[in-house]
Short mmCIF file of C-alpha atoms in Angstrom, two decimals:
data_model
loop_
_atom_site.label_atom_id
_atom_site.label_comp_id
_atom_site.label_asym_id
_atom_site.label_seq_id
_atom_site.Cartn_x
_atom_site.Cartn_y
_atom_site.Cartn_z
CA UNK A 1 88.33 -93.58 -146.90
CA UNK A 2 85.17 -94.70 -148.65
CA UNK A 3 84.52 -98.44 -148.29
CA UNK A 4 83.27 -100.46 -151.26
CA UNK A 5 79.51 -101.01 -151.18
CA UNK A 6 79.84 -104.82 -151.11
CA UNK A 7 82.15 -104.67 -148.06
CA UNK A 8 79.71 -102.40 -146.20
CA UNK A 9 76.82 -104.79 -146.82
CA UNK A 10 78.91 -107.74 -145.61
CA UNK A 11 79.77 -105.95 -142.36
CA UNK A 12 76.11 -105.08 -141.71
CA UNK A 13 75.03 -108.69 -142.32
CA UNK A 14 77.65 -110.11 -139.92
CA UNK A 15 76.63 -107.59 -137.24
CA UNK A 16 72.98 -108.64 -137.57
CA UNK A 17 73.88 -112.34 -137.18
CA UNK A 18 76.00 -111.63 -134.09
CA UNK A 19 73.17 -109.72 -132.42
CA UNK A 20 70.69 -112.52 -132.96
CA UNK A 21 72.91 -115.52 -132.29
CA UNK A 22 72.01 -115.69 -128.62
CA UNK A 23 68.25 -115.58 -129.03
CA UNK A 24 65.90 -118.55 -128.61
CA UNK A 25 68.69 -120.86 -127.51
CA UNK A 26 67.94 -123.83 -125.22
CA UNK A 27 70.25 -126.17 -123.37
CA UNK A 28 70.20 -129.59 -125.01
CA UNK A 29 71.65 -131.32 -121.98
CA UNK A 30 69.55 -130.09 -119.05
CA UNK A 31 66.49 -132.32 -118.47
CA UNK A 32 63.20 -130.43 -118.30
CA UNK A 33 61.01 -131.62 -115.46
CA UNK A 34 58.84 -128.54 -115.41
CA UNK A 35 58.55 -126.80 -118.74
CA UNK A 36 58.46 -123.07 -119.26
CA UNK A 37 55.68 -122.41 -121.71
CA UNK A 38 53.48 -119.44 -122.44
CA UNK A 39 49.91 -118.90 -123.45
CA UNK A 40 50.94 -116.08 -125.77
CA UNK A 41 50.91 -116.92 -129.47
CA UNK A 42 51.81 -114.88 -132.48
CA UNK A 43 48.83 -113.58 -134.39
CA UNK A 44 50.34 -114.94 -137.58
CA UNK A 45 50.07 -118.52 -136.29
CA UNK A 46 47.13 -119.95 -138.18
CA UNK A 47 45.49 -123.06 -136.72
CA UNK A 48 46.09 -126.25 -138.65
CA UNK A 49 42.83 -127.66 -139.90
CA UNK A 50 42.42 -131.41 -139.61
CA UNK A 51 41.38 -131.56 -143.25
CA UNK A 52 45.00 -130.77 -144.12
CA UNK A 53 45.85 -134.20 -142.79
CA UNK A 54 45.76 -136.92 -145.45
CA UNK A 55 44.39 -139.67 -143.23
CA UNK A 56 41.29 -137.81 -142.06
CA UNK A 57 39.75 -139.67 -139.09
CA UNK A 58 41.32 -142.87 -140.40
CA UNK A 59 41.70 -145.75 -137.98
CA UNK A 60 44.78 -146.70 -140.01
CA UNK A 61 46.77 -143.78 -138.56
CA UNK A 62 50.00 -145.28 -137.22
CA UNK A 63 50.42 -143.54 -133.88
CA UNK A 64 53.18 -145.85 -132.60
CA UNK A 65 56.47 -144.18 -131.65
CA UNK A 66 59.99 -145.17 -132.69
CA UNK A 67 62.40 -146.33 -130.02
CA UNK A 68 65.69 -144.58 -129.46
CA UNK A 69 68.41 -146.07 -131.65
CA UNK A 70 70.01 -149.11 -130.04
CA UNK A 71 67.28 -149.63 -127.45
CA UNK A 72 66.35 -153.30 -126.91
CA UNK A 73 62.72 -153.67 -127.93
CA UNK A 74 60.18 -156.46 -128.38
CA UNK A 75 56.91 -155.19 -129.86
CA UNK A 76 53.86 -156.74 -128.20
CA UNK A 77 50.46 -156.08 -129.77
CA UNK A 78 47.52 -156.42 -127.41
CA UNK A 79 43.81 -155.83 -127.82
CA UNK A 80 43.88 -152.50 -126.01
CA UNK A 81 47.45 -151.29 -126.54
CA UNK A 82 50.86 -151.91 -128.10
CA UNK A 83 53.98 -152.17 -125.93
CA UNK A 84 57.68 -151.95 -126.70
CA UNK A 85 59.15 -154.27 -124.08
CA UNK A 86 62.76 -153.92 -122.97
CA UNK A 87 64.30 -157.24 -121.79
CA UNK A 88 67.13 -155.31 -120.11
CA UNK A 89 65.05 -153.01 -117.91
CA UNK A 90 62.34 -155.70 -117.55
CA UNK A 91 59.54 -153.26 -118.37
CA UNK A 92 58.18 -151.40 -121.39
CA UNK A 93 60.11 -148.67 -123.18
CA UNK A 94 56.66 -147.30 -123.98
CA UNK A 95 53.03 -148.33 -124.19
CA UNK A 96 50.78 -146.71 -126.81
CA UNK A 97 47.04 -146.84 -127.32
CA UNK A 98 44.12 -145.07 -128.91
CA UNK A 99 41.49 -144.03 -126.39
CA UNK A 100 38.03 -143.42 -127.81
CA UNK A 101 34.98 -142.03 -126.07
CA UNK A 102 33.42 -145.50 -126.13
CA UNK A 103 36.43 -147.05 -124.40
CA UNK A 104 36.29 -144.74 -121.38
CA UNK A 105 33.57 -146.90 -119.88
CA UNK A 106 32.29 -150.45 -120.06
CA UNK A 107 30.90 -153.41 -118.14
CA UNK A 108 34.21 -155.08 -117.24
CA UNK A 109 35.48 -154.62 -113.68
CA UNK A 110 39.10 -154.91 -112.57
CA UNK A 111 38.07 -156.64 -109.35
CA UNK A 112 39.53 -160.13 -109.31
CA UNK A 113 41.85 -159.58 -112.27
CA UNK A 114 45.37 -160.58 -111.26
CA UNK A 115 48.77 -159.42 -112.41
CA UNK A 116 50.36 -162.08 -114.61
CA UNK A 117 53.79 -162.75 -116.13
CA UNK A 118 53.87 -162.31 -119.89
CA UNK A 119 54.94 -165.65 -121.32
CA UNK A 120 55.55 -164.14 -124.76
CA UNK A 121 58.91 -162.83 -123.50
CA UNK A 122 61.88 -164.78 -122.16
CA UNK A 123 62.50 -164.85 -118.41
CA UNK A 124 59.30 -162.90 -117.68
CA UNK A 125 58.89 -160.69 -114.63
CA UNK A 126 56.56 -162.05 -111.98
CA UNK A 127 54.33 -160.14 -109.59
CA UNK A 128 56.52 -161.44 -106.75
CA UNK A 129 59.37 -159.25 -108.00
CA UNK A 130 57.44 -156.31 -106.60
CA UNK A 131 56.57 -157.77 -103.21
CA UNK A 132 58.01 -155.81 -100.25
CA UNK A 133 59.92 -153.62 -102.71
CA UNK A 134 58.31 -150.35 -101.68
CA UNK A 135 56.91 -149.85 -105.19
CA UNK A 136 53.47 -150.28 -106.73
CA UNK A 137 52.91 -152.26 -109.92
CA UNK A 138 52.17 -149.17 -111.96
CA UNK A 139 50.11 -149.57 -115.13
CA UNK A 140 51.30 -147.68 -118.20
CA UNK A 141 48.01 -148.37 -120.02
CA UNK A 142 45.54 -148.14 -117.11
CA UNK A 143 42.86 -150.67 -116.25
CA UNK A 144 40.19 -147.96 -116.42
CA UNK A 145 40.90 -147.55 -120.16
CA UNK A 146 40.12 -151.22 -120.75
CA UNK A 147 36.66 -151.71 -119.25
CA UNK A 148 35.23 -152.29 -122.72
CA UNK A 149 36.68 -155.81 -123.12
CA UNK A 150 37.49 -158.73 -120.81
CA UNK A 151 40.52 -159.60 -122.93
CA UNK A 152 41.77 -156.02 -122.92
CA UNK A 153 41.34 -155.84 -119.14
CA UNK A 154 43.23 -159.08 -118.55
CA UNK A 155 46.05 -158.11 -120.91
CA UNK A 156 46.60 -154.75 -119.25
CA UNK A 157 47.57 -156.70 -116.10
CA UNK A 158 50.43 -158.45 -117.90
CA UNK A 159 53.73 -157.47 -116.31
CA UNK A 160 55.02 -156.14 -119.64
CA UNK A 161 52.60 -153.23 -119.12
CA UNK A 162 53.89 -152.55 -115.61
CA UNK A 163 56.65 -150.37 -114.10
CA UNK A 164 57.81 -149.81 -110.49
CA UNK A 165 56.06 -146.66 -109.24
CA UNK A 166 56.00 -145.11 -105.81
CA UNK A 167 52.51 -145.36 -104.33
CA UNK A 168 52.24 -141.60 -103.83
CA UNK A 169 52.75 -141.09 -107.58
CA UNK A 170 50.68 -144.05 -108.74
CA UNK A 171 47.65 -143.13 -106.64
CA UNK A 172 48.17 -139.38 -106.89
CA UNK A 173 49.39 -137.35 -109.86
CA UNK A 174 49.68 -140.31 -112.25
CA UNK A 175 46.10 -141.31 -111.53
CA UNK A 176 45.05 -137.69 -112.05
CA UNK A 177 46.71 -137.65 -115.49
CA UNK A 178 44.90 -140.85 -116.44
CA UNK A 179 41.56 -139.36 -115.42
CA UNK A 180 42.36 -136.22 -117.41
CA UNK A 181 43.02 -138.28 -120.52
CA UNK A 182 39.66 -140.01 -120.19
CA UNK A 183 37.97 -136.64 -119.86
CA UNK A 184 39.64 -135.49 -123.09
CA UNK A 185 38.65 -138.70 -124.89
CA UNK A 186 35.03 -138.12 -123.88
CA UNK A 187 35.24 -134.48 -124.95
CA UNK A 188 36.90 -134.95 -128.35
CA UNK A 189 35.89 -138.51 -129.21
CA UNK A 190 39.41 -139.90 -129.62
CA UNK A 191 42.97 -139.26 -128.44
CA UNK A 192 46.31 -141.06 -128.74
CA UNK A 193 48.42 -141.72 -125.64
CA UNK A 194 51.97 -142.98 -125.06
CA UNK A 195 53.36 -143.62 -121.57
CA UNK A 196 56.59 -145.06 -120.27
CA UNK A 197 59.54 -144.94 -117.85
CA UNK A 198 62.63 -142.74 -117.92
CA UNK A 199 66.10 -143.86 -116.84
CA UNK A 200 69.43 -142.14 -116.33
CA UNK A 201 72.79 -143.56 -117.25
CA UNK A 202 74.85 -145.27 -114.59
CA UNK A 203 73.83 -147.33 -111.59
CA UNK A 204 70.17 -148.07 -110.98
CA UNK A 205 68.23 -149.56 -108.14
CA UNK A 206 66.66 -152.91 -108.98
CA UNK A 207 63.92 -154.96 -107.35
CA UNK A 208 63.10 -158.67 -107.29
CA UNK A 209 64.95 -161.73 -108.47
CA UNK A 210 64.56 -160.57 -112.08
CA UNK A 211 66.27 -157.26 -111.19
CA UNK A 212 63.59 -154.93 -112.51
CA UNK A 213 65.18 -151.48 -112.88
CA UNK A 214 63.47 -148.67 -110.99
CA UNK A 215 62.75 -145.64 -113.24
CA UNK A 216 63.83 -142.18 -112.15
CA UNK A 217 60.76 -140.62 -113.82
CA UNK A 218 57.83 -141.27 -116.17
CA UNK A 219 56.50 -139.61 -119.29
CA UNK A 220 53.06 -139.36 -120.83
CA UNK A 221 52.27 -137.71 -124.17
CA UNK A 222 48.84 -137.10 -125.67
CA UNK A 223 47.83 -136.25 -129.23
CA UNK A 224 44.37 -135.07 -130.30
CA UNK A 225 43.62 -134.86 -134.03
CA UNK A 226 39.98 -133.79 -133.74
CA UNK A 227 39.19 -130.24 -134.90
CA UNK A 228 42.48 -128.34 -134.49
CA UNK A 229 45.36 -130.80 -133.83
CA UNK A 230 47.04 -130.33 -130.46
CA UNK A 231 49.41 -132.25 -128.20
CA UNK A 232 50.83 -132.14 -124.70
CA UNK A 233 53.35 -134.05 -122.61
CA UNK A 234 54.38 -134.59 -119.01
CA UNK A 235 57.60 -135.67 -117.33
CA UNK A 236 57.08 -136.62 -113.69
CA UNK A 237 59.76 -137.79 -111.26
CA UNK A 238 59.19 -141.10 -109.50
CA UNK A 239 59.40 -139.25 -106.19
CA UNK A 240 56.46 -136.88 -106.60
CA UNK A 241 54.26 -136.63 -103.54
CA UNK A 242 50.53 -135.99 -103.59
CA UNK A 243 49.24 -132.44 -103.84
CA UNK A 244 50.98 -131.35 -107.04
CA UNK A 245 49.05 -129.89 -109.97
CA UNK A 246 49.03 -131.44 -113.44
CA UNK A 247 50.22 -128.17 -114.96
CA UNK A 248 53.45 -128.20 -112.93
CA UNK A 249 55.02 -130.90 -115.09
CA UNK A 250 53.78 -129.99 -118.57
CA UNK A 251 56.32 -130.37 -121.38
CA UNK A 252 56.14 -130.15 -125.13
CA UNK A 253 56.48 -133.42 -127.00
CA UNK A 254 59.74 -132.09 -128.45
CA UNK A 255 61.06 -131.76 -124.91
CA UNK A 256 59.93 -135.28 -123.97
CA UNK A 257 61.61 -136.60 -127.12
CA UNK A 258 64.85 -134.89 -126.14
CA UNK A 259 64.74 -136.45 -122.67
CA UNK A 260 63.73 -139.98 -123.74
CA UNK A 261 65.22 -140.30 -127.22
CA UNK A 262 61.86 -141.63 -128.45
CA UNK A 263 60.32 -140.27 -131.65
CA UNK A 264 56.60 -139.79 -130.99
CA UNK A 265 53.98 -139.83 -133.75
CA UNK A 266 56.56 -140.04 -136.58
CA UNK A 267 53.86 -140.69 -139.19
CA UNK A 268 52.33 -137.24 -138.81
CA UNK A 269 52.84 -134.91 -141.78
CA UNK A 270 55.76 -132.58 -141.07
CA UNK A 271 53.67 -129.40 -140.99
CA UNK A 272 51.39 -130.84 -138.29
CA UNK A 273 54.16 -132.61 -136.36
CA UNK A 274 56.33 -129.49 -136.15
CA UNK A 275 53.39 -127.42 -134.95
CA UNK A 276 51.84 -129.67 -132.31
CA UNK A 277 55.06 -131.15 -130.92
CA UNK A 278 56.58 -127.73 -130.32
CA UNK A 279 53.69 -126.42 -128.21
CA UNK A 280 52.13 -127.51 -124.92
CA UNK A 281 49.27 -125.53 -123.48
CA UNK A 282 47.06 -127.28 -120.95
CA UNK A 283 44.36 -124.63 -121.23
CA UNK A 284 43.97 -125.28 -124.98
CA UNK A 285 42.64 -128.75 -124.26
#
């Protein structure tokens, strides 16, 4: 029996969809702590020129992220960074800053600068909350990025810029990532950085009388808009020992967004955002 032409075409189309339905599918529930990315790129992928971006080299570029819906947040603007402080976790949801080549050095030393409670928030965390806790007072925006200004240096020691970090992470891989960001800022002239803690649902360990919640992991994302726009992210567990390589924990920004619920660099034009947030290649930096 000869089938009608329209029916034949419909069958062929449904068969094609069935064959391709399983391709390029990712789990949306499994956290990614070590991303699987490739250096191979399609030849048709044309680099995005920075002159396609409306705000060319503008200091007015709003690089601040958007918190996950329903997250408690108090926005604190400092000289060297902006923080979204969470009064429930007693630490920032994120800390964002622009790091220029000029700000990678300076005359201000951290010696003698003390951690201080931030009196702009209610019931502020004190440095004593961390004493004998087994955790360092881990900077999200590091002191070494604030040598250019005494005020910036002092403000980066406010406890609203601090999270509980194991010493092996704080002095090891996390410090290595901070140094890498300064190298990129010197190389390209300017980058944008966002760092913060990651929590899971359920019970959490707390420290101090203010019950500061201990993060299970930390994220850091970096955007460079000089020349060809590019971006990269990391998700690092708060148990990482020394000796690990920076490339072991690379994630795309899309992956970090899925884990944290935070929308990074939402003011980017869609064509640039979709491109840079879906790729993460350490060697391209």
